[in-house]
């Protein structure tokens, strides 16, 4: 019984040690979530303004721009955002499951995050680019360089569209794996005629409408891809915080259960010792 109690005690110590680790990781994830969310929200206003400018230009166009035409039989240039670290719940699994349903052999795949790169390499899936350990100082420049390559392929007719597979951050409890087409640019049907009419009345394009689209669209695509990167990083930290919170709660619950078992074993041992003492005293008398 003493050995059994000691084994239970060792398990309790192990669980308590694990709980300390997961609690610290939960606090770190909470701090990172606050930081990532700040970056995301700071970028949002700029991205929103650029998106509105793009919508305005597209609504007033005459569908002649190559950026508005999709070639359905051509390959897709696909950005996929995963994490570099684990312990973030189902974050990577959800993205990679959607990717597995989407990708074809002829697509150009840009995998961002070591987890996605490992997944692709393990399945012998060829990647046009692999980016790992990005930080905010180099992320925009690194992604912009690849966007330039994608735009060149689109303009040359090598690909039919550019898509981004990312995790949409709705709130701290809800994150949705999302596949978004960023090129060709789609016209929004709502209020299309009104916007186009207004554009014709107040807009004078210099040097020309198509040239303006050619300048605005690359800027907007780079901004959008970077925005989705920031959104994915925020979702990653939110997932990690929730995963560590759940792990801490589970460890706390398991420790309480083991303490109950330990106390029951200890009480049983004490009772048996008392019975032995009483039995010995009765035998002597």
PDB file of C-alpha atoms in Angstrom:
ATOM      1  CA  UNK A   1       0.000   0.000   0.000  1.00  0.00           C
ATOM      2  CA  UNK A   2       2.948   2.324   0.808  1.00  0.00           C
ATOM      3  CA  UNK A   3       4.327   1.819  -2.711  1.00  0.00           C
ATOM      4  CA  UNK A   4       0.905   2.497  -4.204  1.00  0.00           C
ATOM      5  CA  UNK A   5       0.606   5.717  -2.215  1.00  0.00           C
ATOM      6  CA  UNK A   6       4.085   6.761  -3.293  1.00  0.00           C
ATOM      7  CA  UNK A   7       3.219   6.097  -6.943  1.00  0.00           C
ATOM      8  CA  UNK A   8       0.095   8.245  -6.614  1.00  0.00           C
ATOM      9  CA  UNK A   9       2.141  10.971  -4.932  1.00  0.00           C
ATOM     10  CA  UNK A  10       4.626  10.915  -7.814  1.00  0.00           C
ATOM     11  CA  UNK A  11       1.763  11.271 -10.296  1.00  0.00           C
ATOM     12  CA  UNK A  12       0.410  14.238  -8.346  1.00  0.00           C
ATOM     13  CA  UNK A  13       3.812  15.931  -8.479  1.00  0.00           C
ATOM     14  CA  UNK A  14       4.035  15.260 -12.218  1.00  0.00           C
ATOM     15  CA  UNK A  15       0.576  16.729 -12.845  1.00  0.00           C
ATOM     16  CA  UNK A  16       1.370  19.786 -10.711  1.00  0.00           C
ATOM     17  CA  UNK A  17       4.575  20.337 -12.685  1.00  0.00           C
ATOM     18  CA  UNK A  18       2.662  20.074 -15.972  1.00  0.00           C
ATOM     19  CA  UNK A  19       0.017  22.474 -14.675  1.00  0.00           C
ATOM     20  CA  UNK A  20       2.673  25.089 -13.870  1.00  0.00           C
ATOM     21  CA  UNK A  21       4.039  24.819 -17.420  1.00  0.00           C
ATOM     22  CA  UNK A  22       0.645  25.081 -19.127  1.00  0.00           C
ATOM     23  CA  UNK A  23      -0.352  28.010 -16.914  1.00  0.00           C
ATOM     24  CA  UNK A  24       2.800  29.924 -17.875  1.00  0.00           C
ATOM     25  CA  UNK A  25       2.232  29.092 -21.560  1.00  0.00           C
ATOM     26  CA  UNK A  26      -1.349  30.320 -21.230  1.00  0.00           C
ATOM     27  CA  UNK A  27      -0.104  33.658 -19.879  1.00  0.00           C
ATOM     28  CA  UNK A  28       2.471  33.942 -22.671  1.00  0.00           C
ATOM     29  CA  UNK A  29      -0.187  33.172 -25.296  1.00  0.00           C
ATOM     30  CA  UNK A  30      -2.477  35.824 -23.776  1.00  0.00           C
ATOM     31  CA  UNK A  31       0.303  38.403 -24.028  1.00  0.00           C
ATOM     32  CA  UNK A  32       1.083  37.400 -27.611  1.00  0.00           C
ATOM     33  CA  UNK A  33      -2.622  37.519 -28.508  1.00  0.00           C
ATOM     34  CA  UNK A  34      -2.837  41.107 -27.267  1.00  0.00           C
ATOM     35  CA  UNK A  35       0.254  42.066 -29.273  1.00  0.00           C
ATOM     36  CA  UNK A  36      -0.852  40.308 -32.474  1.00  0.00           C
ATOM     37  CA  UNK A  37      -4.345  41.738 -32.249  1.00  0.00           C
ATOM     38  CA  UNK A  38      -2.872  45.236 -31.912  1.00  0.00           C
ATOM     39  CA  UNK A  39      -0.842  44.709 -35.107  1.00  0.00           C
ATOM     40  CA  UNK A  40      -3.918  43.376 -36.907  1.00  0.00           C
ATOM     41  CA  UNK A  41      -6.137  46.297 -35.895  1.00  0.00           C
ATOM     42  CA  UNK A  42      -3.475  48.893 -36.719  1.00  0.00           C
ATOM     43  CA  UNK A  43      -3.211  47.485 -40.236  1.00  0.00           C
ATOM     44  CA  UNK A  44      -6.972  47.150 -40.678  1.00  0.00           C
ATOM     45  CA  UNK A  45      -7.739  50.822 -41.365  1.00  0.00           C
ATOM     46  CA  UNK A  46      -5.073  51.107 -44.047  1.00  0.00           C
ATOM     47  CA  UNK A  47      -6.202  47.859 -45.669  1.00  0.00           C
ATOM     48  CA  UNK A  48      -9.839  48.959 -45.509  1.00  0.00           C
ATOM     49  CA  UNK A  49      -9.090  52.279 -47.218  1.00  0.00           C
ATOM     50  CA  UNK A  50      -7.097  50.579 -49.957  1.00  0.00           C
ATOM     51  CA  UNK A  51      -9.858  48.011 -50.443  1.00  0.00           C
ATOM     52  CA  UNK A  52     -12.471  50.763 -50.807  1.00  0.00           C
ATOM     53  CA  UNK A  53     -10.295  52.515 -53.375  1.00  0.00           C
ATOM     54  CA  UNK A  54      -9.952  49.263 -55.290  1.00  0.00           C
ATOM     55  CA  UNK A  55     -13.708  48.607 -55.169  1.00  0.00           C
ATOM     56  CA  UNK A  56     -14.367  52.126 -56.422  1.00  0.00           C
ATOM     57  CA  UNK A  57     -11.989  51.695 -59.350  1.00  0.00           C
ATOM     58  CA  UNK A  58     -13.293  48.226 -60.235  1.00  0.00           C
ATOM     59  CA  UNK A  59     -16.961  49.240 -60.104  1.00  0.00           C
ATOM     60  CA  UNK A  60     -16.323  52.038 -62.578  1.00  0.00           C
ATOM     61  CA  UNK A  61     -14.268  49.901 -64.962  1.00  0.00           C
ATOM     62  CA  UNK A  62     -15.524  48.413 -68.215  1.00  0.00           C
ATOM     63  CA  UNK A  63     -14.330  44.830 -67.519  1.00  0.00           C
ATOM     64  CA  UNK A  64     -11.405  45.268 -69.909  1.00  0.00           C
ATOM     65  CA  UNK A  65      -8.669  44.843 -67.309  1.00  0.00           C
ATOM     66  CA  UNK A  66      -6.883  41.484 -67.170  1.00  0.00           C
ATOM     67  CA  UNK A  67      -7.214  41.660 -63.380  1.00  0.00           C
ATOM     68  CA  UNK A  68     -10.978  41.143 -63.684  1.00  0.00           C
ATOM     69  CA  UNK A  69     -10.894  38.008 -65.846  1.00  0.00           C
ATOM     70  CA  UNK A  70     -10.615  34.473 -64.475  1.00  0.00           C
ATOM     71  CA  UNK A  71      -9.214  31.550 -66.460  1.00  0.00           C
ATOM     72  CA  UNK A  72     -10.932  28.554 -64.861  1.00  0.00           C
ATOM     73  CA  UNK A  73      -8.760  25.883 -66.478  1.00  0.00           C
ATOM     74  CA  UNK A  74      -5.465  27.374 -65.345  1.00  0.00           C
ATOM     75  CA  UNK A  75      -3.520  26.677 -62.127  1.00  0.00           C
ATOM     76  CA  UNK A  76      -4.103  28.586 -58.893  1.00  0.00           C
ATOM     77  CA  UNK A  77      -1.425  30.482 -56.972  1.00  0.00           C
ATOM     78  CA  UNK A  78      -2.277  29.660 -53.355  1.00  0.00           C
ATOM     79  CA  UNK A  79      -0.935  31.235 -50.151  1.00  0.00           C
ATOM     80  CA  UNK A  80      -1.429  28.981 -47.088  1.00  0.00           C
ATOM     81  CA  UNK A  81      -0.885  30.338 -43.570  1.00  0.00           C
ATOM     82  CA  UNK A  82      -0.015  27.846 -40.810  1.00  0.00           C
ATOM     83  CA  UNK A  83       1.974  28.161 -37.575  1.00  0.00           C
ATOM     84  CA  UNK A  84       5.658  27.661 -36.815  1.00  0.00           C
ATOM     85  CA  UNK A  85       4.923  26.187 -33.374  1.00  0.00           C
ATOM     86  CA  UNK A  86       2.473  23.609 -32.083  1.00  0.00           C
ATOM     87  CA  UNK A  87       0.281  23.493 -28.977  1.00  0.00           C
ATOM     88  CA  UNK A  88      -2.411  25.593 -30.664  1.00  0.00           C
ATOM     89  CA  UNK A  89      -5.309  23.142 -30.700  1.00  0.00           C
ATOM     90  CA  UNK A  90      -6.882  22.352 -34.063  1.00  0.00           C
ATOM     91  CA  UNK A  91      -5.556  25.526 -35.725  1.00  0.00           C
ATOM     92  CA  UNK A  92      -3.232  23.798 -38.205  1.00  0.00           C
ATOM     93  CA  UNK A  93      -5.388  20.697 -38.654  1.00  0.00           C
ATOM     94  CA  UNK A  94      -8.379  22.773 -39.793  1.00  0.00           C
ATOM     95  CA  UNK A  95      -6.328  24.717 -42.355  1.00  0.00           C
ATOM     96  CA  UNK A  96      -4.578  21.628 -43.726  1.00  0.00           C
ATOM     97  CA  UNK A  97      -7.859  19.721 -43.959  1.00  0.00           C
ATOM     98  CA  UNK A  98      -9.324  22.493 -46.125  1.00  0.00           C
ATOM     99  CA  UNK A  99      -6.104  22.632 -48.160  1.00  0.00           C
ATOM    100  CA  UNK A 100      -6.280  18.893 -48.805  1.00  0.00           C
ATOM    101  CA  UNK A 101      -9.781  19.372 -50.231  1.00  0.00           C
ATOM    102  CA  UNK A 102      -8.700  22.313 -52.403  1.00  0.00           C
ATOM    103  CA  UNK A 103      -5.247  21.773 -53.870  1.00  0.00           C
ATOM    104  CA  UNK A 104      -4.538  20.160 -57.235  1.00  0.00           C
ATOM    105  CA  UNK A 105      -1.266  18.859 -58.667  1.00  0.00           C
ATOM    106  CA  UNK A 106      -0.843  21.829 -61.019  1.00  0.00           C
ATOM    107  CA  UNK A 107      -1.309  24.591 -58.418  1.00  0.00           C
ATOM    108  CA  UNK A 108       1.486  26.863 -57.195  1.00  0.00           C
ATOM    109  CA  UNK A 109       1.639  26.498 -53.410  1.00  0.00           C
ATOM    110  CA  UNK A 110       3.213  29.057 -51.061  1.00  0.00           C
ATOM    111  CA  UNK A 111       3.394  27.532 -47.591  1.00  0.00           C
ATOM    112  CA  UNK A 112       3.892  29.968 -44.718  1.00  0.00           C
ATOM    113  CA  UNK A 113       4.733  28.333 -41.380  1.00  0.00           C
ATOM    114  CA  UNK A 114       6.849  25.281 -40.543  1.00  0.00           C
ATOM    115  CA  UNK A 115       3.838  23.078 -39.730  1.00  0.00           C
ATOM    116  CA  UNK A 116       2.476  23.515 -43.239  1.00  0.00           C
ATOM    117  CA  UNK A 117       5.920  22.981 -44.770  1.00  0.00           C
ATOM    118  CA  UNK A 118       6.329  19.723 -42.835  1.00  0.00           C
ATOM    119  CA  UNK A 119       2.867  18.613 -43.973  1.00  0.00           C
ATOM    120  CA  UNK A 120       3.670  19.335 -47.627  1.00  0.00           C
ATOM    121  CA  UNK A 121       7.116  17.730 -47.512  1.00  0.00           C
ATOM    122  CA  UNK A 122       5.703  14.621 -45.858  1.00  0.00           C
ATOM    123  CA  UNK A 123       3.291  14.177 -48.766  1.00  0.00           C
ATOM    124  CA  UNK A 124       5.827  15.040 -51.479  1.00  0.00           C
ATOM    125  CA  UNK A 125       3.806  18.120 -52.421  1.00  0.00           C
ATOM    126  CA  UNK A 126       5.907  20.616 -54.340  1.00  0.00           C
ATOM    127  CA  UNK A 127       5.876  24.191 -53.031  1.00  0.00           C
ATOM    128  CA  UNK A 128       6.765  27.266 -55.063  1.00  0.00           C
ATOM    129  CA  UNK A 129       7.929  28.908 -51.818  1.00  0.00           C
ATOM    130  CA  UNK A 130       8.251  27.977 -48.161  1.00  0.00           C
ATOM    131  CA  UNK A 131       8.451  30.706 -45.514  1.00  0.00           C
ATOM    132  CA  UNK A 132       9.231  29.877 -41.887  1.00  0.00           C
ATOM    133  CA  UNK A 133       9.856  31.927 -38.749  1.00  0.00           C
ATOM    134  CA  UNK A 134       8.532  35.172 -40.230  1.00  0.00           C
ATOM    135  CA  UNK A 135       8.436  38.187 -37.930  1.00  0.00           C
ATOM    136  CA  UNK A 136       6.770  41.552 -38.323  1.00  0.00           C
ATOM    137  CA  UNK A 137       9.984  43.230 -39.462  1.00  0.00           C
ATOM    138  CA  UNK A 138      10.313  41.119 -42.618  1.00  0.00           C
ATOM    139  CA  UNK A 139       6.842  39.608 -43.139  1.00  0.00           C
ATOM    140  CA  UNK A 140       5.454  42.329 -45.415  1.00  0.00           C
ATOM    141  CA  UNK A 141       8.550  42.494 -47.625  1.00  0.00           C
ATOM    142  CA  UNK A 142       8.801  38.695 -47.883  1.00  0.00           C
ATOM    143  CA  UNK A 143       5.134  38.291 -48.790  1.00  0.00           C
ATOM    144  CA  UNK A 144       5.204  41.264 -51.192  1.00  0.00           C
ATOM    145  CA  UNK A 145       8.070  39.727 -53.158  1.00  0.00           C
ATOM    146  CA  UNK A 146       6.054  36.540 -53.648  1.00  0.00           C
ATOM    147  CA  UNK A 147       2.929  38.537 -54.548  1.00  0.00           C
ATOM    148  CA  UNK A 148       4.969  40.240 -57.286  1.00  0.00           C
ATOM    149  CA  UNK A 149       5.843  36.808 -58.672  1.00  0.00           C
ATOM    150  CA  UNK A 150       2.190  35.744 -58.526  1.00  0.00           C
ATOM    151  CA  UNK A 151       1.054  38.926 -60.306  1.00  0.00           C
ATOM    152  CA  UNK A 152       3.621  38.378 -63.037  1.00  0.00           C
ATOM    153  CA  UNK A 153       2.359  34.837 -63.569  1.00  0.00           C
ATOM    154  CA  UNK A 154      -1.230  36.108 -63.667  1.00  0.00           C
ATOM    155  CA  UNK A 155      -0.381  38.820 -66.192  1.00  0.00           C
ATOM    156  CA  UNK A 156       1.482  36.297 -68.360  1.00  0.00           C
ATOM    157  CA  UNK A 157      -1.473  33.903 -68.286  1.00  0.00           C
ATOM    158  CA  UNK A 158       0.375  31.177 -66.363  1.00  0.00           C
ATOM    159  CA  UNK A 159      -2.243  31.085 -63.592  1.00  0.00           C
ATOM    160  CA  UNK A 160      -5.970  31.716 -63.463  1.00  0.00           C
ATOM    161  CA  UNK A 161      -6.332  33.135 -59.961  1.00  0.00           C
ATOM    162  CA  UNK A 162      -4.588  33.975 -56.697  1.00  0.00           C
ATOM    163  CA  UNK A 163      -6.089  32.665 -53.467  1.00  0.00           C
ATOM    164  CA  UNK A 164      -5.310  32.880 -49.752  1.00  0.00           C
ATOM    165  CA  UNK A 165      -6.067  30.081 -47.277  1.00  0.00           C
ATOM    166  CA  UNK A 166      -6.048  31.575 -43.790  1.00  0.00           C
ATOM    167  CA  UNK A 167      -7.849  31.546 -40.441  1.00  0.00           C
ATOM    168  CA  UNK A 168     -10.391  34.354 -40.141  1.00  0.00           C
ATOM    169  CA  UNK A 169     -10.352  35.950 -36.681  1.00  0.00           C
ATOM    170  CA  UNK A 170     -13.948  36.681 -35.728  1.00  0.00           C
ATOM    171  CA  UNK A 171     -13.377  37.080 -31.988  1.00  0.00           C
ATOM    172  CA  UNK A 172     -11.258  35.541 -29.234  1.00  0.00           C
ATOM    173  CA  UNK A 173     -13.426  32.413 -29.238  1.00  0.00           C
ATOM    174  CA  UNK A 174     -14.251  32.010 -32.935  1.00  0.00           C
ATOM    175  CA  UNK A 175     -11.766  31.450 -35.776  1.00  0.00           C
ATOM    176  CA  UNK A 176     -12.842  30.201 -39.186  1.00  0.00           C
ATOM    177  CA  UNK A 177     -10.612  28.514 -41.812  1.00  0.00           C
ATOM    178  CA  UNK A 178     -11.282  30.535 -44.966  1.00  0.00           C
ATOM    179  CA  UNK A 179     -10.356  30.253 -48.640  1.00  0.00           C
ATOM    180  CA  UNK A 180     -10.455  33.675 -50.300  1.00  0.00           C
ATOM    181  CA  UNK A 181      -9.891  34.629 -53.934  1.00  0.00           C
ATOM    182  CA  UNK A 182      -7.946  37.888 -54.166  1.00  0.00           C
ATOM    183  CA  UNK A 183      -7.406  37.890 -57.929  1.00  0.00           C
ATOM    184  CA  UNK A 184      -9.235  38.238 -60.285  1.00  0.00           C
ATOM    185  CA  UNK A 185     -11.008  41.061 -58.515  1.00  0.00           C
ATOM    186  CA  UNK A 186     -14.754  40.469 -58.308  1.00  0.00           C
ATOM    187  CA  UNK A 187     -17.257  43.245 -58.852  1.00  0.00           C
ATOM    188  CA  UNK A 188     -19.715  43.632 -56.016  1.00  0.00           C
ATOM    189  CA  UNK A 189     -23.257  43.457 -57.329  1.00  0.00           C
ATOM    190  CA  UNK A 190     -24.724  45.525 -54.515  1.00  0.00           C
ATOM    191  CA  UNK A 191     -25.166  49.132 -55.580  1.00  0.00           C
ATOM    192  CA  UNK A 192     -22.924  48.477 -58.593  1.00  0.00           C
ATOM    193  CA  UNK A 193     -24.773  50.778 -60.971  1.00  0.00           C
ATOM    194  CA  UNK A 194     -24.983  53.559 -58.388  1.00  0.00           C
ATOM    195  CA  UNK A 195     -21.269  53.378 -57.623  1.00  0.00           C
ATOM    196  CA  UNK A 196     -20.307  53.229 -61.289  1.00  0.00           C
ATOM    197  CA  UNK A 197     -22.529  56.216 -62.078  1.00  0.00           C
ATOM    198  CA  UNK A 198     -21.037  58.198 -59.199  1.00  0.00           C
ATOM    199  CA  UNK A 199     -17.532  57.258 -60.317  1.00  0.00           C
ATOM    200  CA  UNK A 200     -18.182  58.559 -63.817  1.00  0.00           C
ATOM    201  CA  UNK A 201     -19.519  61.837 -62.438  1.00  0.00           C
ATOM    202  CA  UNK A 202     -16.681  62.711 -60.063  1.00  0.00           C
ATOM    203  CA  UNK A 203     -13.653  60.751 -61.264  1.00  0.00           C
ATOM    204  CA  UNK A 204     -11.134  61.860 -63.829  1.00  0.00           C
ATOM    205  CA  UNK A 205      -8.455  59.221 -64.439  1.00  0.00           C
ATOM    206  CA  UNK A 206      -4.950  60.369 -65.234  1.00  0.00           C
ATOM    207  CA  UNK A 207      -3.186  58.898 -67.152  1.00  0.00           C
ATOM    208  CA  UNK A 208      -6.110  56.497 -67.584  1.00  0.00           C
ATOM    209  CA  UNK A 209      -8.517  54.121 -65.893  1.00  0.00           C
ATOM    210  CA  UNK A 210      -6.716  50.907 -66.851  1.00  0.00           C
ATOM    211  CA  UNK A 211      -3.363  52.353 -65.816  1.00  0.00           C
ATOM    212  CA  UNK A 212      -4.808  53.306 -62.447  1.00  0.00           C
ATOM    213  CA  UNK A 213      -6.116  49.777 -61.947  1.00  0.00           C
ATOM    214  CA  UNK A 214      -2.671  48.482 -62.809  1.00  0.00           C
ATOM    215  CA  UNK A 215      -1.190  50.599 -60.010  1.00  0.00           C
ATOM    216  CA  UNK A 216      -3.884  50.100 -57.360  1.00  0.00           C
ATOM    217  CA  UNK A 217      -4.397  46.348 -57.716  1.00  0.00           C
ATOM    218  CA  UNK A 218      -0.810  45.256 -56.863  1.00  0.00           C
ATOM    219  CA  UNK A 219      -0.874  47.519 -53.791  1.00  0.00           C
ATOM    220  CA  UNK A 220      -4.258  46.158 -52.736  1.00  0.00           C
ATOM    221  CA  UNK A 221      -3.275  42.503 -53.239  1.00  0.00           C
ATOM    222  CA  UNK A 222      -0.101  42.933 -51.164  1.00  0.00           C
ATOM    223  CA  UNK A 223      -2.078  44.674 -48.440  1.00  0.00           C
ATOM    224  CA  UNK A 224      -4.751  41.968 -48.453  1.00  0.00           C
ATOM    225  CA  UNK A 225      -2.278  39.070 -48.267  1.00  0.00           C
ATOM    226  CA  UNK A 226      -0.434  40.759 -45.402  1.00  0.00           C
ATOM    227  CA  UNK A 227      -3.730  41.437 -43.614  1.00  0.00           C
ATOM    228  CA  UNK A 228      -4.636  37.747 -43.855  1.00  0.00           C
ATOM    229  CA  UNK A 229      -1.213  36.860 -42.461  1.00  0.00           C
ATOM    230  CA  UNK A 230      -1.813  39.109 -39.435  1.00  0.00           C
ATOM    231  CA  UNK A 231      -5.291  37.681 -38.982  1.00  0.00           C
ATOM    232  CA  UNK A 232      -3.910  34.138 -39.044  1.00  0.00           C
ATOM    233  CA  UNK A 233      -1.222  34.975 -36.471  1.00  0.00           C
ATOM    234  CA  UNK A 234      -3.869  36.466 -34.184  1.00  0.00           C
ATOM    235  CA  UNK A 235      -6.052  33.375 -34.575  1.00  0.00           C
ATOM    236  CA  UNK A 236      -3.043  31.152 -33.833  1.00  0.00           C
ATOM    237  CA  UNK A 237      -2.373  32.854 -30.503  1.00  0.00           C
ATOM    238  CA  UNK A 238      -6.062  32.783 -29.584  1.00  0.00           C
ATOM    239  CA  UNK A 239      -6.134  29.040 -30.321  1.00  0.00           C
ATOM    240  CA  UNK A 240      -2.978  28.502 -28.273  1.00  0.00           C
ATOM    241  CA  UNK A 241      -4.354  30.424 -25.314  1.00  0.00           C
ATOM    242  CA  UNK A 242      -7.542  28.364 -25.345  1.00  0.00           C
ATOM    243  CA  UNK A 243      -5.594  25.097 -25.695  1.00  0.00           C
ATOM    244  CA  UNK A 244      -3.330  25.955 -22.756  1.00  0.00           C
ATOM    245  CA  UNK A 245      -6.291  27.105 -20.673  1.00  0.00           C
ATOM    246  CA  UNK A 246      -8.028  23.775 -21.321  1.00  0.00           C
ATOM    247  CA  UNK A 247      -4.818  21.869 -20.498  1.00  0.00           C
ATOM    248  CA  UNK A 248      -4.436  23.797 -17.235  1.00  0.00           C
ATOM    249  CA  UNK A 249      -8.049  23.109 -16.256  1.00  0.00           C
ATOM    250  CA  UNK A 250      -7.652  19.409 -17.071  1.00  0.00           C
ATOM    251  CA  UNK A 251      -4.445  19.187 -15.029  1.00  0.00           C
ATOM    252  CA  UNK A 252      -6.151  20.892 -12.101  1.00  0.00           C
ATOM    253  CA  UNK A 253      -9.069  18.465 -12.300  1.00  0.00           C
ATOM    254  CA  UNK A 254      -6.767  15.435 -12.566  1.00  0.00           C
ATOM    255  CA  UNK A 255      -4.733  16.609  -9.577  1.00  0.00           C
ATOM    256  CA  UNK A 256      -7.903  16.862  -7.466  1.00  0.00           C
ATOM    257  CA  UNK A 257      -8.922  13.347  -8.503  1.00  0.00           C
ATOM    258  CA  UNK A 258      -5.482  11.952  -7.639  1.00  0.00           C
ATOM    259  CA  UNK A 259      -5.507  13.749  -4.289  1.00  0.00           C
ATOM    260  CA  UNK A 260      -8.826  12.083  -3.499  1.00  0.00           C
ATOM    261  CA  UNK A 261      -7.423   8.660  -4.413  1.00  0.00           C
ATOM    262  CA  UNK A 262      -4.272   9.351  -2.381  1.00  0.00           C
ATOM    263  CA  UNK A 263      -6.257  10.428   0.696  1.00  0.00           C
ATOM    264  CA  UNK A 264      -8.486   7.361   0.401  1.00  0.00           C
ATOM    265  CA  UNK A 265      -5.419   5.099   0.207  1.00  0.00           C
ATOM    266  CA  UNK A 266      -3.833   6.895   3.157  1.00  0.00           C
ATOM    267  CA  UNK A 267      -7.026   6.628   5.197  1.00  0.00           C
ATOM    268  CA  UNK A 268      -7.306   2.940   4.354  1.00  0.00           C
ATOM    269  CA  UNK A 269      -3.702   2.352   5.440  1.00  0.00           C
ATOM    270  CA  UNK A 270      -4.288   4.154   8.748  1.00  0.00           C
ATOM    271  CA  UNK A 271      -7.469   2.156   9.357  1.00  0.00           C
ATOM    272  CA  UNK A 272      -5.640  -1.121   8.701  1.00  0.00           C
ATOM    273  CA  UNK A 273      -2.864  -0.125  11.100  1.00  0.00           C
ATOM    274  CA  UNK A 274      -5.407   0.682  13.813  1.00  0.00           C
ATOM    275  CA  UNK A 275      -7.112  -2.674  13.233  1.00  0.00           C
ATOM    276  CA  UNK A 276      -3.739  -4.448  13.534  1.00  0.00           C
ATOM    277  CA  UNK A 277      -2.921  -2.606  16.771  1.00  0.00           C
ATOM    278  CA  UNK A 278      -6.320  -3.324  18.300  1.00  0.00           C
ATOM    279  CA  UNK A 279      -6.119  -6.950  17.179  1.00  0.00           C
ATOM    280  CA  UNK A 280      -2.658  -7.316  18.733  1.00  0.00           C
ATOM    281  CA  UNK A 281      -3.810  -5.745  22.009  1.00  0.00           C
ATOM    282  CA  UNK A 282      -6.790  -8.085  22.189  1.00  0.00           C
ATOM    283  CA  UNK A 283      -4.552 -11.061  21.570  1.00  0.00           C
ATOM    284  CA  UNK A 284      -2.234 -10.052  24.442  1.00  0.00           C
ATOM    285  CA  UNK A 285      -5.137  -9.599  26.804  1.00  0.00           C
TER     286      UNK A 285
END
